[in-house]
Every structure is written in structure tokens, then in C-alpha cells.
GROMACS .gro file of C-alpha atoms in nm:
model
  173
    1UNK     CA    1   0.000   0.000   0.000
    2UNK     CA    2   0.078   0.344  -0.106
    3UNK     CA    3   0.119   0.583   0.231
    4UNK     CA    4   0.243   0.904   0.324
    5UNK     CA    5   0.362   0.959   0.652
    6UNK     CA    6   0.467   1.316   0.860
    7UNK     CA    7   0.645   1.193   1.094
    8UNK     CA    8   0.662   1.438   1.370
    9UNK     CA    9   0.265   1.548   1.390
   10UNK     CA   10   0.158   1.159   1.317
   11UNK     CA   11  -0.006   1.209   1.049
   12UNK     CA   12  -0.074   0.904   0.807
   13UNK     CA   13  -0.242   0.938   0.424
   14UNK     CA   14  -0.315   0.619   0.280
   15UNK     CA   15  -0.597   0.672   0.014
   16UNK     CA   16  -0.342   0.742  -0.303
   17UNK     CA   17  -0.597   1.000  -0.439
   18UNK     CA   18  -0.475   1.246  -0.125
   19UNK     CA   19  -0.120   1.101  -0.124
   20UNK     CA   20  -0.102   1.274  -0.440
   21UNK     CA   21  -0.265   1.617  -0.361
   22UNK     CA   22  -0.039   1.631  -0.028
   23UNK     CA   23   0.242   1.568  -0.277
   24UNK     CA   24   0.156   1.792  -0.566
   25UNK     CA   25   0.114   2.088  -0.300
   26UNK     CA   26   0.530   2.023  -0.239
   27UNK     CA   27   0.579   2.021  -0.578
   28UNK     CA   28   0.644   1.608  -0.587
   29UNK     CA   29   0.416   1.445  -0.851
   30UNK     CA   30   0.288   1.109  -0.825
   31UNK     CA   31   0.091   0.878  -1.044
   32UNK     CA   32   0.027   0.488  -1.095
   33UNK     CA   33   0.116   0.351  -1.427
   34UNK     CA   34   0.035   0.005  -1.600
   35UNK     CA   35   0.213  -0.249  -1.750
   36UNK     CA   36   0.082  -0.283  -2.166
   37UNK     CA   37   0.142  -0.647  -2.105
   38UNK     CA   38   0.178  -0.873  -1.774
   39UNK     CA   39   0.548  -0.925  -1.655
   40UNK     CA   40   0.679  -1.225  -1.449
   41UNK     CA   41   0.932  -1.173  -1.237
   42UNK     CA   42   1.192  -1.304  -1.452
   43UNK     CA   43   1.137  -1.068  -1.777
   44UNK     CA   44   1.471  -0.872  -1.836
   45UNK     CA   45   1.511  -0.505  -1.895
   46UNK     CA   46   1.426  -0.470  -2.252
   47UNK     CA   47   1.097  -0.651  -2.157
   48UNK     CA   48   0.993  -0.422  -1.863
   49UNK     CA   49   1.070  -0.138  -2.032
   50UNK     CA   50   0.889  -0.239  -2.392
   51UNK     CA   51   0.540  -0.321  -2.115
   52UNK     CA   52   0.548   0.043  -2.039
   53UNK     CA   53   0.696   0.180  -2.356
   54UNK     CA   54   0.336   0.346  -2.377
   55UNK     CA   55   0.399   0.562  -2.048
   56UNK     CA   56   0.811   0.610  -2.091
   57UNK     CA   57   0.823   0.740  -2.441
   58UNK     CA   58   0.553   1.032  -2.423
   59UNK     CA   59   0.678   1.095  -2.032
   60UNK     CA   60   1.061   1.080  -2.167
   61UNK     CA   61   0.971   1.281  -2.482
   62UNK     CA   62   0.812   1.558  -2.300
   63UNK     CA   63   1.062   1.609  -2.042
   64UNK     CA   64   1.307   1.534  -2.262
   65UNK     CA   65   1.487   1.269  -2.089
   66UNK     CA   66   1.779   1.090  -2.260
   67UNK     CA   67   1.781   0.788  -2.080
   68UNK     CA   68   1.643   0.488  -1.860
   69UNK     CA   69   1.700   0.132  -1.740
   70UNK     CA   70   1.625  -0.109  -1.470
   71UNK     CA   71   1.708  -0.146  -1.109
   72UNK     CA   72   1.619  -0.473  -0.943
   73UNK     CA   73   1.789  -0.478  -0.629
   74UNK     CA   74   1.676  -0.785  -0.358
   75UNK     CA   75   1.766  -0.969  -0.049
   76UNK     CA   76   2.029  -1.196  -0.247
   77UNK     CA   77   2.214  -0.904  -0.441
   78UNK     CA   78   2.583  -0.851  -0.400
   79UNK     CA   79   2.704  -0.561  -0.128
   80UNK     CA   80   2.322  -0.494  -0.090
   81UNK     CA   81   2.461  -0.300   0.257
   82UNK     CA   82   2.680  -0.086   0.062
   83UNK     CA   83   2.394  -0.031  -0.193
   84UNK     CA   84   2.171   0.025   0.055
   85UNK     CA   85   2.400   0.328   0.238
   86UNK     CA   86   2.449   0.489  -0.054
   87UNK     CA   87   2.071   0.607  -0.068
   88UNK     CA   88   1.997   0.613   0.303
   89UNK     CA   89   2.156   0.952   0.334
   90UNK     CA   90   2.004   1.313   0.247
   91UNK     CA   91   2.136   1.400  -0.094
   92UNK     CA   92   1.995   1.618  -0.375
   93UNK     CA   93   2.041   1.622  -0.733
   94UNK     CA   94   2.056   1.881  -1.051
   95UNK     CA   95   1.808   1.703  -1.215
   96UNK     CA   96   1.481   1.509  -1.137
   97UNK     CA   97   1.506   1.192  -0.967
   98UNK     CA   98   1.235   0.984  -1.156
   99UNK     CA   99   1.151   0.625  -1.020
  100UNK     CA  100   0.885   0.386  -1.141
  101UNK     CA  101   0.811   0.094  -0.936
  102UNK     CA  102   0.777  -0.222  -1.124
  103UNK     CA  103   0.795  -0.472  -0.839
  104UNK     CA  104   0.895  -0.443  -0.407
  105UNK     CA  105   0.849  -0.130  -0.270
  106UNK     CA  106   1.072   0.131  -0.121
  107UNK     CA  107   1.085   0.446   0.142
  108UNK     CA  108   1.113   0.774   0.015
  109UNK     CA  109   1.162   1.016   0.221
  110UNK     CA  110   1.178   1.398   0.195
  111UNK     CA  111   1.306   1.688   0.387
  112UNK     CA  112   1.110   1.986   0.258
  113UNK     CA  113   1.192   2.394   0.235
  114UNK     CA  114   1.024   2.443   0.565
  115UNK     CA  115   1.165   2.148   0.749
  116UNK     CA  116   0.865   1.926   0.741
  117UNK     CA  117   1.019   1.550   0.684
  118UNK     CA  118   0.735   1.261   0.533
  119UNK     CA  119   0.820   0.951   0.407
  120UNK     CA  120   0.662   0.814   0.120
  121UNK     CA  121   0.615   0.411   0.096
  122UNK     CA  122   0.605   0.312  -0.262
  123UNK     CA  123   0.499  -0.015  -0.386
  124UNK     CA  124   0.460  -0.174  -0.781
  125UNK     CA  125   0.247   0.111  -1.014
  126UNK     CA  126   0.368   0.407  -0.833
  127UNK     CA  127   0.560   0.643  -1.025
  128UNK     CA  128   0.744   0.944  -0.867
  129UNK     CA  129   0.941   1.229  -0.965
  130UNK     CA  130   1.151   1.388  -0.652
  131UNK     CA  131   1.216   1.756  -0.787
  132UNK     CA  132   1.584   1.877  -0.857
  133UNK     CA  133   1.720   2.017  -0.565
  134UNK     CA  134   1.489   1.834  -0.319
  135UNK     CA  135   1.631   1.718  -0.019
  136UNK     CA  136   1.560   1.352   0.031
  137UNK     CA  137   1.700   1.004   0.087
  138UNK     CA  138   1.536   0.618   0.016
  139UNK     CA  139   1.527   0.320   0.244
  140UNK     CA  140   1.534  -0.040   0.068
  141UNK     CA  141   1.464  -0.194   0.401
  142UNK     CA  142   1.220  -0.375   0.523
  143UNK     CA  143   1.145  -0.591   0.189
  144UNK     CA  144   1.522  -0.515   0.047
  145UNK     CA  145   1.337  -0.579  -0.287
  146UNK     CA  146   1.274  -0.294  -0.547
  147UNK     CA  147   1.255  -0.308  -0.915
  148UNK     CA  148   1.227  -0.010  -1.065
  149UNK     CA  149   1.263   0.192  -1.397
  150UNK     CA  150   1.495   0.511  -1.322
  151UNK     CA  151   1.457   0.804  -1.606
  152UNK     CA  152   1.741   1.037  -1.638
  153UNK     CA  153   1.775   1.368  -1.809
  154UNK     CA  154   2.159   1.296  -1.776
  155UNK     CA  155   2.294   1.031  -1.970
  156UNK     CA  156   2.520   0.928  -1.710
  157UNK     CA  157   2.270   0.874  -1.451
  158UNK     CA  158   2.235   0.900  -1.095
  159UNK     CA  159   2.443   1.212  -0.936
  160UNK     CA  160   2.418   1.265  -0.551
  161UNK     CA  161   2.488   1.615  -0.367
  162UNK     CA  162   2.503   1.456   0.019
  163UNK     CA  163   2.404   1.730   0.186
  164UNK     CA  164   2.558   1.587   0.541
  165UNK     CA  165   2.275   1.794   0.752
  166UNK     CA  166   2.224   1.446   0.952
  167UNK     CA  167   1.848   1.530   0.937
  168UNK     CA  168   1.828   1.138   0.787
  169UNK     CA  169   1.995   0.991   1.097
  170UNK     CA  170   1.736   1.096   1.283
  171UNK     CA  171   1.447   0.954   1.130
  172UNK     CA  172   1.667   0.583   1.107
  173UNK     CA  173   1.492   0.285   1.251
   0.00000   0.00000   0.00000
């Protein structure tokens, strides 16, 4: 299930319609895309990506995004630990951090302008777009099993600015 989460007043959002209007208000859009064809959970990446060709090539098109590919990170992959540090602390980036969940789920979460952290659990259909310069980190854990499609405007991908604020340590489980 989909849910937003504040943290520090309590306050949980789990119907996705209001998950998204909470978002959109911050500037964070989310939607729910569909495969074009079913998957199984051994299709490679040129499979995934031709199910939802129909969503990535207007989406990429518009935004004029260069690239994309496949994540699939689970309990058994190599240095998952390492992996797994590398996202759990707050970074930005110069360009949009786009993420569409094919399979597992995973934590984003988000320190805003005005210092109001949520985190956002999202699970297969959810697709997010974490605004350039948006403070923010992700947690693999509990499941430590996301597939996902990452879009970049960059062709070399995935650029982290840690901003070292240890705001993310505190919100650690």
C-alpha cells in the first residue's frame, strides 16, 4: 500500500488519491502507471521497459529525458549493505530523480523547504518524480526488494549532492 507519513505530527495518508494532492502541494508528482502487457518476475530489462513503452516514451519525450534502465535490487544481491547506504543519506540532485516501481516497494523520504520531513512508501504502479534540488534520501529496508525503472535527463545517470545535515539519521529505525 501506497502511504504518506509526517512523521513528527503523526499524520498518516493512505488513500493514493490524497497522497497525491499532499504531494503535488510540495511540488512532488505522483501517479500509478500500468504495465501494456503482464510481466513475471523473470522478464529482463528490454521486456519491462517495452510493457510500459506506452507511459516512458511520451513521459521521456516531454521532459526530454535521454535515458532509462532497470534497477532490481533484492535480499540476495551482491554488497546490498553498501547499496543500501548509498541512498539512506540526504542528498539532492541537478536534475529530477524519476523512479517507477515495477515490483517491491521502497521508502522515500523527503526533507522539505520548511523542514517538514514525510516519508513516502512506494509499492509496484507508483511512479514518482523527486524535484531537482529536493532534499531527500530512500530506504530499501524492510522488503530489500525494489525493481524499478529510473529516467534520467543525464545520460550518465544517478548524481548525488550529500548534503551531510544528519536530518536522515534521525528519522533511522
Amino acid at each position: 500500500m501506497t502511504l504518506l507519513t509526517f512523521p513528527d505530527s503523526g499524520v498518516r495518508i493512505d488513500q493514493f488519491e490524497a497522497i497525491q494532492a499532499a504531494l503535488a502541494e510540495r511540488g512532488v508528482p505522483l501517479s500509478r502507471w500500468e504495465a501494456a502487457q503482464p510481466l513475471q518476475d523473470d522478464d529482463d530489462q528490454a521486456t519491462i521497459l517495452a510493457a510500459y513503452e506506452h507511459e516512458l516514451k511520451p513521459f521521456m519525450s516531454a521532459g526530454g529525458y535521454q535515458s532509462c534502465d532497470v534497477i532490481n535490487v533484492h535480499a540476495e544481491t551482491p554488497n546490498l549493505e553498501t547499496i543500501r547506504e548509498k541512498f539512506l543519506s540526504e542528498h539532492t540532485h541537478s536534475e529530477d530523480e524519476v523512479r517507477f516501481f515495477v515490483d517491491g516497494q521502497g521508502e522515500f523520504w523527503f526533507h522539505f523547504e520548511d523542514g517538514v520531513v514525510a516519508s513516502l512508501m512506494c509499492q509496484r504502479g507508483d511512479f514518482l518524480s523527486v524535484p531537482k534540488g529536493t532534499k531527500h534520501w530512500f530506504e530499501l529496508a524492510p522488503a530489500y526488494h525494489v525493481k524499478a525503472i529510473r529516467i534520467f535527463t543525464n545520460p550518465d545517470g544517478w548524481v548525488a549532492q550529500y548534503t551531510d545535515s544528519g536530518t536522515d539519521l534521525r528519522y533511522r529505525q
